[in-house]
Amino acid sequence: GSAHIVVVGGGVGGCTAAKYLKLFDPGLRVTVVERNPVYLRPYGSSEVLNEHVTMQDLEVSYDTLKNNYGVEFVIDNVVGFDPQARVLRTAGGQSIGYDRLIVSPGIQLMYDSYEGLNAAVAHQSLPAAWIPGPQTALLARQLRGMRDGGTFVIGAPPNPYRCPPGPYERAALMVEWFGRHNPRAKVILLDPKDKFVTDETMLLGWNRLYKFNIPADYRERLESKVEVLEHSRPSMLSWVRGQDGGRILGVDVAGNRVETEAGMVEADVINIIPPMKAGMIAMDLGLADESGWCPVGRRDFASTLQPDVHVIGDACIADAMPKSGFAANTQAKTVARAIVEELAGRPSPEPIWENTCYALAGTDYGLFVADVFRLIDGRITRVNQAGRYLPLDASPMQIRLAARYQQSWLRTFTEDCFA
Ligand code: FAD
């Protein structure tokens, strides 16, 4: 009979791979094994916090992939496999045979990295909300209920992590929201790093929208290209970088305080986004190395540790490609193509990958980074040089348009992965 491709994880990477396998070769049997009956999309999930969308708006159904593409779904937790016999095992006791396995399990959050924090505490009172679900809803409730003039602390994670511009976008959207709902509130972004992707355009947005004073080293670079405003009063938003002691050491949950290298920070609502690793099942299947991520052949994302397995999305090591939905989607397409060609005994084409991360500095203030990647000396390497970002001298119209692009990307992207 025809080959059976089994996919672990019905998220961005897994569903895109399943859909494109069926598009490239409708005769293939494709089964996705996913623990949740409905997908909650992480991308755009900070917009639940600023009440732009609801939790229900994050829900994505698998019906179109089932009904229109003939992808089979097994709703169950994957717990192990026999890589020699090529059989996957689920918590519900199913054994699923495969010819090729694609694993796209996303991330796990390493809560225990900080003294005083663990998964139970995060679930009860100190949500990370970086994998959407009850923690997202909890954080949204906490932010609405925050006392007048209270302080919201966001802890940004160390590299590498899911969605590099994400913590900065979340901070910006909440400053904007507090401006309307709790104008004496403060947002403190604690960061072990000194810079991030899209930092120049994001800081400029903060400078214009939230009276944020740009740190001197950035200001020097920016001032030659664009006007930077000097604000005499403190902004609602502060960004405590690694060089300023922004690295988090621990949390005093009862006292509502975060301990950083620079000292104790008092808070009313705390949102620590902890360090990350590949999803737990990647460890259980022996797909991750000591870095906590999954090494793969860069051409076809074949695991270097297990036979007949491909790892894509946030979980894999993809060099210059970020851990983004866009990246997971473009990786999924090249893997689907590579598998179809390999099964047919044909060589697969030299892959080219893309990534665009849109981000918002405010509801009507969009920005982005857009890149193209190719294989150079066995590594996924960015090949575009100029024009990666929204120009620093972008007009107000271009900036509003970038925010529209972000919103339409959310829709068309979800369609490309799941419909
Ligand atoms: P996921 O989409 O997380 O899918 C993994 C799936 O595997 C999940 O459905 C999970 O339930 C399932 N799974 C895991 N383990 C098992 C198991 N043992 N058994 C069965 N099922 C299992 N990306 C962008 O490109 N643009 C953006 O603007 C953007 N914004 C973001 C904003 C925020 C706030 C966040 C948190 C993320 C954002 N992202 C964005 C990142 C994007 O959501 C992720 O990079 C993307 O979802 C990764 O896809 P994936 O397939 O690796 O993992």
CSV table of C-alpha atoms and ligand atoms in Angstrom, one decimal:
chain,number,residue,atom,x,y,z
A,1,GLY,CA,0.0,0.0,0.0
A,2,SER,CA,1.0,3.7,0.1
A,3,ALA,CA,3.3,5.0,2.7
A,4,HIS,CA,2.1,6.2,6.1
A,5,ILE,CA,3.5,9.5,7.4
A,6,VAL,CA,2.7,10.1,11.0
A,7,VAL,CA,3.1,13.6,12.5
A,8,VAL,CA,3.5,14.3,16.2
A,9,GLY,CA,1.9,17.6,17.2
A,10,GLY,CA,-1.0,19.3,15.4
A,11,GLY,CA,0.5,22.9,15.7
A,12,VAL,CA,1.9,25.1,13.0
A,13,GLY,CA,4.7,22.8,11.9
A,14,GLY,CA,2.8,19.5,12.1
A,15,CYS,CA,-0.4,20.7,10.4
A,16,THR,CA,1.5,22.5,7.6
A,17,ALA,CA,3.5,19.4,7.0
A,18,ALA,CA,0.4,17.2,6.9
A,19,LYS,CA,-1.5,19.5,4.5
A,20,TYR,CA,1.4,19.9,2.1
A,21,LEU,CA,2.2,16.1,2.1
A,22,LYS,CA,-1.4,15.6,0.9
A,23,LEU,CA,-1.1,18.4,-1.6
A,24,PHE,CA,2.1,17.0,-3.0
A,25,ASP,CA,0.9,13.4,-3.0
A,26,PRO,CA,-2.8,12.8,-2.3
A,27,GLY,CA,-2.1,9.0,-2.3
A,28,LEU,CA,-0.1,9.2,0.9
A,29,ARG,CA,-1.7,8.3,4.2
A,30,VAL,CA,-1.1,11.1,6.7
A,31,THR,CA,-2.0,10.9,10.4
A,32,VAL,CA,-1.5,13.7,13.0
A,33,VAL,CA,-1.3,12.7,16.6
A,34,GLU,CA,-2.2,15.7,18.8
A,35,ARG,CA,-3.1,15.8,22.5
A,36,ASN,CA,-5.7,18.6,22.2
A,37,PRO,CA,-8.9,18.3,20.1
A,38,VAL,CA,-8.7,22.1,19.2
A,39,TYR,CA,-5.5,24.0,18.6
A,40,LEU,CA,-4.9,27.3,20.4
A,41,ARG,CA,-2.6,29.5,18.3
A,42,PRO,CA,0.3,31.0,20.3
A,43,TYR,CA,0.9,33.7,17.6
A,44,GLY,CA,-1.3,36.7,18.3
A,45,SER,CA,-2.1,35.4,21.8
A,46,SER,CA,-0.9,38.5,23.6
A,47,GLU,CA,-3.9,40.2,22.0
A,48,VAL,CA,-6.1,38.4,24.5
A,49,LEU,CA,-4.3,40.4,27.2
A,50,ASN,CA,-5.2,43.7,25.7
A,51,GLU,CA,-8.7,42.6,24.9
A,52,HIS,CA,-8.3,42.8,21.2
A,53,VAL,CA,-9.4,39.2,20.8
A,54,THR,CA,-10.9,36.6,23.1
A,55,MET,CA,-9.6,33.1,24.1
A,56,GLN,CA,-12.1,31.6,21.7
A,57,ASP,CA,-10.6,33.6,18.9
A,58,LEU,CA,-7.3,31.7,19.4
A,59,GLU,CA,-9.1,28.4,18.6
A,60,VAL,CA,-8.3,26.6,15.4
A,61,SER,CA,-10.3,23.6,14.2
A,62,TYR,CA,-8.8,20.5,12.5
A,63,ASP,CA,-12.0,20.0,10.5
A,64,THR,CA,-10.8,21.3,7.2
A,65,LEU,CA,-7.6,19.2,7.2
A,66,LYS,CA,-9.8,16.2,8.0
A,67,ASN,CA,-12.6,16.8,5.6
A,68,ASN,CA,-11.0,18.6,2.7
A,69,TYR,CA,-7.5,17.1,2.7
A,70,GLY,CA,-8.1,13.6,4.1
A,71,VAL,CA,-5.6,14.0,7.0
A,72,GLU,CA,-6.4,11.6,9.8
A,73,PHE,CA,-6.3,12.8,13.4
A,74,VAL,CA,-5.7,10.8,16.6
A,75,ILE,CA,-6.4,12.9,19.7
A,76,ASP,CA,-4.0,11.4,22.2
A,77,ASN,CA,-0.8,12.0,24.0
A,78,VAL,CA,2.3,10.5,22.4
A,79,VAL,CA,4.4,8.8,25.1
A,80,GLY,CA,7.1,6.8,23.2
A,81,PHE,CA,8.1,4.9,20.2
A,82,ASP,CA,10.1,2.0,18.8
A,83,PRO,CA,12.3,3.6,16.2
A,84,GLN,CA,13.5,0.2,14.7
A,85,ALA,CA,10.0,-1.2,14.3
A,86,ARG,CA,8.7,2.3,13.5
A,87,VAL,CA,5.8,2.2,15.9
A,88,LEU,CA,4.6,5.2,17.9
A,89,ARG,CA,2.9,4.7,21.3
A,90,THR,CA,0.2,6.9,22.9
A,91,ALA,CA,-1.0,7.3,26.5
A,92,GLY,CA,-4.4,5.9,25.4
A,93,GLY,CA,-2.6,2.6,24.5
A,94,GLN,CA,-2.6,2.9,20.7
A,95,SER,CA,0.3,1.7,18.6
A,96,ILE,CA,0.6,3.5,15.3
A,97,GLY,CA,3.0,2.2,12.6
A,98,TYR,CA,4.7,4.7,10.3
A,99,ASP,CA,7.1,4.8,7.4
A,100,ARG,CA,8.3,8.4,8.3
A,101,LEU,CA,7.7,10.3,11.4
A,102,ILE,CA,7.6,14.1,11.6
A,103,VAL,CA,7.8,15.6,15.1
A,104,SER,CA,6.8,19.2,15.7
A,105,PRO,CA,6.0,19.4,19.5
A,106,GLY,CA,6.8,23.0,20.1
A,107,ILE,CA,8.4,24.1,23.4
A,108,GLN,CA,8.4,23.3,27.1
A,109,LEU,CA,8.9,26.1,29.7
A,110,MET,CA,11.7,25.6,32.2
A,111,TYR,CA,9.9,27.2,35.2
A,112,ASP,CA,12.4,25.7,37.7
A,113,SER,CA,15.2,27.9,36.3
A,114,TYR,CA,14.2,30.5,38.8
A,115,GLU,CA,14.3,30.1,42.6
A,116,GLY,CA,10.7,30.2,43.9
A,117,LEU,CA,9.1,29.4,40.5
A,118,ASN,CA,7.7,26.1,39.3
A,119,ALA,CA,4.9,24.8,37.1
A,120,ALA,CA,2.3,24.7,39.9
A,121,VAL,CA,3.1,28.3,40.9
A,122,ALA,CA,2.9,29.5,37.3
A,123,HIS,CA,-0.5,27.8,36.9
A,124,GLN,CA,-1.9,29.2,40.1
A,125,SER,CA,-0.6,32.7,40.3
A,126,LEU,CA,2.4,33.5,38.2
A,127,PRO,CA,1.4,32.7,34.6
A,128,ALA,CA,4.0,32.6,31.7
A,129,ALA,CA,1.2,32.5,29.1
A,130,TRP,CA,3.8,31.6,26.4
A,131,ILE,CA,1.9,28.4,25.5
A,132,PRO,CA,-1.7,29.6,25.2
A,133,GLY,CA,-4.3,28.1,27.6
A,134,PRO,CA,-5.4,28.6,31.1
A,135,GLN,CA,-2.3,30.7,31.9
A,136,THR,CA,-3.3,33.2,29.2
A,137,ALA,CA,-6.8,33.6,30.6
A,138,LEU,CA,-5.4,33.9,34.2
A,139,LEU,CA,-2.9,36.6,33.2
A,140,ALA,CA,-5.7,38.5,31.3
A,141,ARG,CA,-7.8,38.4,34.5
A,142,GLN,CA,-4.9,39.5,36.7
A,143,LEU,CA,-4.2,42.5,34.4
A,144,ARG,CA,-7.8,43.6,34.4
A,145,GLY,CA,-8.0,43.4,38.2
A,146,MET,CA,-4.6,45.1,38.8
A,147,ARG,CA,-4.9,47.9,41.4
A,148,ASP,CA,-4.9,51.5,40.2
A,149,GLY,CA,-1.3,52.6,39.7
A,150,GLY,CA,0.0,49.0,40.1
A,151,THR,CA,3.1,47.5,38.4
A,152,PHE,CA,3.1,44.8,35.8
A,153,VAL,CA,6.5,43.0,35.5
A,154,ILE,CA,7.3,41.0,32.4
A,155,GLY,CA,10.4,38.7,32.5
A,156,ALA,CA,11.8,38.2,29.1
A,157,PRO,CA,13.6,34.9,28.5
A,158,PRO,CA,17.2,34.2,27.5
A,159,ASN,CA,18.0,33.2,23.9
A,160,PRO,CA,17.0,31.0,22.1
A,161,TYR,CA,13.2,31.2,22.6
A,162,ARG,CA,9.9,31.1,20.8
A,163,CYS,CA,9.0,34.4,19.0
A,164,PRO,CA,12.0,36.7,19.5
A,165,PRO,CA,10.0,40.0,19.3
A,166,GLY,CA,7.1,38.6,21.4
A,167,PRO,CA,8.0,39.8,24.9
A,168,TYR,CA,8.6,43.4,23.7
A,169,GLU,CA,5.3,43.4,21.7
A,170,ARG,CA,3.4,42.2,24.8
A,171,ALA,CA,5.0,45.0,26.9
A,172,ALA,CA,4.0,47.6,24.3
A,173,LEU,CA,0.4,46.3,23.9
A,174,MET,CA,-0.1,46.4,27.7
A,175,VAL,CA,1.4,49.9,28.1
A,176,GLU,CA,-1.1,51.0,25.4
A,177,TRP,CA,-4.0,49.2,27.2
A,178,PHE,CA,-3.1,50.6,30.6
A,179,GLY,CA,-3.0,54.0,29.1
A,180,ARG,CA,-6.8,53.7,28.6
A,181,HIS,CA,-7.7,51.5,31.6
A,182,ASN,CA,-5.2,52.2,34.3
A,183,PRO,CA,-3.2,55.3,33.4
A,184,ARG,CA,-1.0,55.4,36.5
A,185,ALA,CA,0.2,51.8,36.0
A,186,LYS,CA,3.8,50.9,35.2
A,187,VAL,CA,5.2,48.2,33.0
A,188,ILE,CA,8.7,46.9,33.8
A,189,LEU,CA,10.4,44.6,31.3
A,190,LEU,CA,13.2,42.6,33.0
A,191,ASP,CA,15.6,41.2,30.5
A,192,PRO,CA,18.8,39.1,30.7
A,193,LYS,CA,19.7,40.4,27.2
A,194,ASP,CA,20.9,43.8,26.0
A,195,LYS,CA,19.3,43.7,22.6
A,196,PHE,CA,16.7,41.9,20.5
A,197,VAL,CA,15.6,41.5,16.9
A,198,THR,CA,13.6,44.5,15.7
A,199,ASP,CA,14.9,46.5,18.7
A,200,GLU,CA,15.6,49.7,16.8
A,201,THR,CA,12.1,50.0,15.3
A,202,MET,CA,10.4,48.8,18.4
A,203,LEU,CA,12.3,51.3,20.7
A,204,LEU,CA,11.4,54.1,18.3
A,205,GLY,CA,7.7,53.1,18.5
A,206,TRP,CA,7.9,53.2,22.3
A,207,ASN,CA,9.7,56.5,22.1
A,208,ARG,CA,6.8,58.0,20.1
A,209,LEU,CA,3.9,56.3,21.7
A,210,TYR,CA,4.8,55.9,25.3
A,211,LYS,CA,7.3,58.7,26.0
A,212,PHE,CA,10.0,56.1,26.4
A,213,ASN,CA,13.5,57.5,26.6
A,214,ILE,CA,15.8,55.4,24.3
A,215,PRO,CA,19.0,54.2,26.1
A,216,ALA,CA,22.1,56.2,25.1
A,217,ASP,CA,23.8,53.6,23.0
A,218,TYR,CA,20.8,53.1,20.8
A,219,ARG,CA,20.1,56.8,20.7
A,220,GLU,CA,23.5,57.5,19.2
A,221,ARG,CA,22.9,55.0,16.4
A,222,LEU,CA,19.3,56.1,15.7
A,223,GLU,CA,19.8,59.9,15.8
A,224,SER,CA,21.8,59.9,12.6
A,225,LYS,CA,18.8,58.4,10.7
A,226,VAL,CA,15.7,59.6,12.5
A,227,GLU,CA,14.5,62.1,15.1
A,228,VAL,CA,14.5,60.7,18.6
A,229,LEU,CA,12.3,62.4,21.2
A,230,GLU,CA,13.6,63.5,24.6
A,231,HIS,CA,11.0,63.1,27.3
A,232,SER,CA,11.3,65.0,30.6
A,233,ARG,CA,9.0,62.7,32.6
A,234,PRO,CA,9.4,59.0,33.2
A,235,SER,CA,7.6,56.6,30.8
A,236,MET,CA,5.0,54.1,31.9
A,237,LEU,CA,7.4,51.5,30.4
A,238,SER,CA,10.9,50.7,31.5
A,239,TRP,CA,13.3,48.1,30.0
A,240,VAL,CA,15.9,46.9,32.5
A,241,ARG,CA,18.6,45.2,30.3
A,242,GLY,CA,21.1,42.6,31.2
A,243,GLN,CA,23.8,45.2,31.5
A,244,ASP,CA,21.6,47.1,34.0
A,245,GLY,CA,21.0,44.0,36.1
A,246,GLY,CA,17.7,42.9,34.5
A,247,ARG,CA,18.5,39.2,34.8
A,248,ILE,CA,16.0,37.5,37.1
A,249,LEU,CA,17.4,35.4,39.9
A,250,GLY,CA,14.2,34.3,41.7
A,251,VAL,CA,10.7,35.2,42.7
A,252,ASP,CA,9.2,35.9,46.1
A,253,VAL,CA,5.7,34.6,45.3
A,254,ALA,CA,4.1,35.5,48.7
A,255,GLY,CA,5.7,39.0,48.7
A,256,ASN,CA,4.9,39.7,45.0
A,257,ARG,CA,8.5,40.6,44.3
A,258,VAL,CA,11.1,39.6,41.7
A,259,GLU,CA,14.7,39.3,42.6
A,260,THR,CA,17.0,40.6,39.9
A,261,GLU,CA,20.8,41.2,39.7
A,262,ALA,CA,19.9,44.9,40.2
A,263,GLY,CA,17.8,44.2,43.4
A,264,MET,CA,14.2,43.5,44.3
A,265,VAL,CA,11.4,44.7,42.0
A,266,GLU,CA,8.0,45.1,43.6
A,267,ALA,CA,5.1,44.0,41.4
A,268,ASP,CA,1.4,43.6,41.3
A,269,VAL,CA,1.2,41.3,38.4
A,270,ILE,CA,4.1,39.1,37.4
A,271,ASN,CA,4.6,37.4,34.0
A,272,ILE,CA,7.8,35.6,33.8
A,273,ILE,CA,8.5,34.0,30.5
A,274,PRO,CA,11.1,31.3,31.5
A,275,PRO,CA,13.9,29.7,29.5
A,276,MET,CA,12.7,27.1,27.0
A,277,LYS,CA,13.6,23.8,25.5
A,278,ALA,CA,12.1,21.5,22.9
A,279,GLY,CA,8.8,20.0,23.9
A,280,MET,CA,9.0,17.2,26.5
A,281,ILE,CA,8.2,14.4,24.0
A,282,ALA,CA,11.3,15.3,22.0
A,283,MET,CA,13.4,14.3,25.1
A,284,ASP,CA,11.3,11.2,25.6
A,285,LEU,CA,11.9,10.1,22.0
A,286,GLY,CA,15.7,10.7,22.3
A,287,LEU,CA,15.6,13.5,19.7
A,288,ALA,CA,17.2,16.3,21.7
A,289,ASP,CA,20.9,16.8,22.6
A,290,GLU,CA,22.4,18.5,25.7
A,291,SER,CA,21.4,21.9,24.4
A,292,GLY,CA,17.7,20.9,25.0
A,293,TRP,CA,17.0,21.2,21.3
A,294,CYS,CA,16.9,18.7,18.4
A,295,PRO,CA,19.8,18.4,16.0
A,296,VAL,CA,18.8,17.8,12.4
A,297,GLY,CA,20.3,17.6,8.9
A,298,ARG,CA,19.7,21.0,7.6
A,299,ARG,CA,18.5,19.9,4.1
A,300,ASP,CA,15.6,17.8,5.1
A,301,PHE,CA,15.4,18.2,8.9
A,302,ALA,CA,16.0,14.5,9.4
A,303,SER,CA,17.0,13.8,13.0
A,304,THR,CA,20.7,13.1,13.5
A,305,LEU,CA,19.8,11.0,16.5
A,306,GLN,CA,17.0,8.7,15.4
A,307,PRO,CA,16.2,7.0,12.0
A,308,ASP,CA,13.2,7.9,9.8
A,309,VAL,CA,12.3,10.9,12.0
A,310,HIS,CA,12.2,14.6,11.0
A,311,VAL,CA,12.0,17.4,13.6
A,312,ILE,CA,10.7,20.8,12.6
A,313,GLY,CA,9.4,24.0,14.3
A,314,ASP,CA,10.5,25.5,17.6
A,315,ALA,CA,12.0,22.2,18.7
A,316,CYS,CA,14.7,21.9,16.1
A,317,ILE,CA,18.1,23.5,15.7
A,318,ALA,CA,17.8,25.7,12.6
A,319,ASP,CA,20.8,28.0,12.9
A,320,ALA,CA,19.8,31.5,11.8
A,321,MET,CA,16.1,30.8,11.5
A,322,PRO,CA,14.2,32.0,14.5
A,323,LYS,CA,11.7,29.9,16.5
A,324,SER,CA,8.7,31.4,14.9
A,325,GLY,CA,5.4,30.1,13.4
A,326,PHE,CA,6.5,31.4,10.0
A,327,ALA,CA,9.8,29.4,10.2
A,328,ALA,CA,7.9,26.3,11.3
A,329,ASN,CA,5.6,26.6,8.3
A,330,THR,CA,8.4,27.1,5.8
A,331,GLN,CA,10.4,24.2,7.3
A,332,ALA,CA,7.3,22.0,7.2
A,333,LYS,CA,6.9,22.6,3.4
A,334,THR,CA,10.5,21.7,2.7
A,335,VAL,CA,10.2,18.5,4.8
A,336,ALA,CA,7.0,17.5,3.1
A,337,ARG,CA,8.6,18.0,-0.3
A,338,ALA,CA,11.8,16.1,0.8
A,339,ILE,CA,9.8,13.1,2.0
A,340,VAL,CA,7.6,12.9,-1.1
A,341,GLU,CA,10.7,13.1,-3.3
A,342,GLU,CA,12.6,10.6,-1.3
A,343,LEU,CA,9.8,8.0,-1.3
A,344,ALA,CA,9.6,8.5,-5.1
A,345,GLY,CA,13.4,7.9,-5.4
A,346,ARG,CA,14.0,11.4,-6.7
A,347,PRO,CA,16.4,14.0,-5.4
A,348,SER,CA,14.8,16.9,-3.5
A,349,PRO,CA,15.4,20.5,-4.6
A,350,GLU,CA,17.8,22.7,-2.8
A,351,PRO,CA,15.7,24.4,-0.1
A,352,ILE,CA,15.2,28.1,0.4
A,353,TRP,CA,13.5,29.2,3.6
A,354,GLU,CA,11.8,32.5,4.5
A,355,ASN,CA,10.8,34.2,7.7
A,356,THR,CA,8.8,37.3,8.5
A,357,CYS,CA,8.0,38.3,12.0
A,358,TYR,CA,5.5,41.0,12.3
A,359,ALA,CA,5.2,42.8,15.6
A,360,LEU,CA,3.1,45.7,17.1
A,361,ALA,CA,4.5,48.6,19.1
A,362,GLY,CA,0.8,49.6,19.4
A,363,THR,CA,-2.5,48.7,17.8
A,364,ASP,CA,-1.8,50.9,14.8
A,365,TYR,CA,2.0,50.8,14.9
A,366,GLY,CA,3.4,47.8,13.0
A,367,LEU,CA,6.9,46.7,12.3
A,368,PHE,CA,8.6,43.6,11.0
A,369,VAL,CA,11.8,41.6,10.2
A,370,ALA,CA,11.8,39.8,6.9
A,371,ASP,CA,14.5,37.3,5.9
A,372,VAL,CA,15.5,34.7,3.3
A,373,PHE,CA,17.8,31.7,4.2
A,374,ARG,CA,19.8,29.2,2.2
A,375,LEU,CA,22.2,26.4,3.0
A,376,ILE,CA,25.8,27.7,3.1
A,377,ASP,CA,28.5,25.3,4.3
A,378,GLY,CA,25.9,23.1,5.8
A,379,ARG,CA,24.3,25.8,7.9
A,380,ILE,CA,21.0,27.7,7.4
A,381,THR,CA,22.3,31.1,6.7
A,382,ARG,CA,20.5,34.4,6.2
A,383,VAL,CA,21.3,35.6,2.7
A,384,ASN,CA,19.5,39.0,2.5
A,385,GLN,CA,21.4,42.0,3.8
A,386,ALA,CA,19.6,45.3,3.6
A,387,GLY,CA,15.9,46.0,3.9
A,388,ARG,CA,15.2,43.5,6.7
A,389,TYR,CA,13.2,45.9,8.9
A,390,LEU,CA,10.6,48.5,8.6
A,391,PRO,CA,12.7,51.5,7.6
A,392,LEU,CA,13.6,53.8,10.5
A,393,ASP,CA,12.2,56.8,8.5
A,394,ALA,CA,9.0,55.0,7.6
A,395,SER,CA,6.0,57.4,7.2
A,396,PRO,CA,3.0,57.3,9.5
A,397,MET,CA,1.1,55.7,6.7
A,398,GLN,CA,3.7,52.9,6.2
A,399,ILE,CA,3.6,52.3,10.0
A,400,ARG,CA,-0.2,51.9,10.0
A,401,LEU,CA,0.0,49.7,7.0
A,402,ALA,CA,2.5,47.4,8.7
A,403,ALA,CA,0.0,47.0,11.6
A,404,ARG,CA,-2.6,46.0,8.9
A,405,TYR,CA,-0.2,43.5,7.4
A,406,GLN,CA,0.3,42.0,10.9
A,407,GLN,CA,-3.4,41.5,11.3
A,408,SER,CA,-4.0,40.1,7.8
A,409,TRP,CA,-0.9,37.8,8.2
A,410,LEU,CA,-2.6,36.3,11.3
A,411,ARG,CA,-5.5,35.3,9.1
A,412,THR,CA,-3.8,34.2,5.9
A,413,PHE,CA,-1.1,32.3,7.8
A,414,THR,CA,-3.6,30.4,9.9
A,415,GLU,CA,-5.3,29.5,6.6
A,416,ASP,CA,-2.1,28.3,5.0
A,417,CYS,CA,-1.3,26.0,8.0
A,418,PHE,CA,-4.8,24.7,8.9
A,419,ALA,CA,-7.2,25.2,6.0
B,1,FAD,P1,3.2,24.4,18.2
B,1,FAD,O1,2.5,25.3,17.3
B,1,FAD,O2,3.3,24.8,19.7
B,1,FAD,O3,2.6,23.0,18.1
B,1,FAD,C1,3.0,21.9,18.9
B,1,FAD,C2,1.8,21.0,19.1
B,1,FAD,O4,2.3,19.7,19.6
B,1,FAD,C3,0.8,21.5,20.1
B,1,FAD,O5,-0.5,21.5,19.6
B,1,FAD,C4,0.9,20.5,21.3
B,1,FAD,O6,-0.3,20.2,21.9
B,1,FAD,C5,1.4,19.2,20.5
B,1,FAD,N1,2.1,18.2,21.4
B,1,FAD,C6,3.2,18.4,22.1
B,1,FAD,N2,3.6,17.3,22.7
B,1,FAD,C7,2.7,16.4,22.4
B,1,FAD,C8,2.6,15.0,22.7
B,1,FAD,N3,3.4,14.4,23.5
B,1,FAD,N4,1.5,14.3,22.2
B,1,FAD,C9,0.6,14.9,21.4
B,1,FAD,N5,0.7,16.2,21.0
B,1,FAD,C10,1.7,16.9,21.5
B,1,FAD,N6,5.3,33.3,15.3
B,1,FAD,C11,5.3,34.0,14.1
B,1,FAD,O7,5.7,33.5,13.1
B,1,FAD,N7,4.7,35.3,14.1
B,1,FAD,C12,4.2,35.9,15.2
B,1,FAD,O8,3.8,37.0,15.1
B,1,FAD,C13,4.2,35.1,16.4
B,1,FAD,N8,3.8,35.7,17.5
B,1,FAD,C14,3.8,35.0,18.7
B,1,FAD,C15,3.3,35.6,19.8
B,1,FAD,C16,3.3,34.9,21.1
B,1,FAD,C17,2.8,35.6,22.3
B,1,FAD,C18,3.8,33.6,21.1
B,1,FAD,C19,3.8,32.8,22.4
B,1,FAD,C20,4.3,33.0,20.0
B,1,FAD,C21,4.3,33.7,18.7
B,1,FAD,N9,4.8,33.1,17.6
B,1,FAD,C22,4.8,33.8,16.4
B,1,FAD,C23,5.5,31.8,17.6
B,1,FAD,C24,4.7,30.6,17.1
B,1,FAD,O9,3.4,30.5,17.7
B,1,FAD,C25,5.5,29.3,17.2
B,1,FAD,O10,6.8,29.5,16.8
B,1,FAD,C26,4.8,28.1,16.5
B,1,FAD,O11,3.6,27.8,17.0
B,1,FAD,C27,5.8,26.9,16.5
B,1,FAD,O12,5.1,25.8,15.9
B,1,FAD,P2,5.5,24.3,16.4
B,1,FAD,O13,4.8,23.4,15.4
B,1,FAD,O14,6.9,24.2,16.6
B,1,FAD,O15,4.8,24.2,17.8
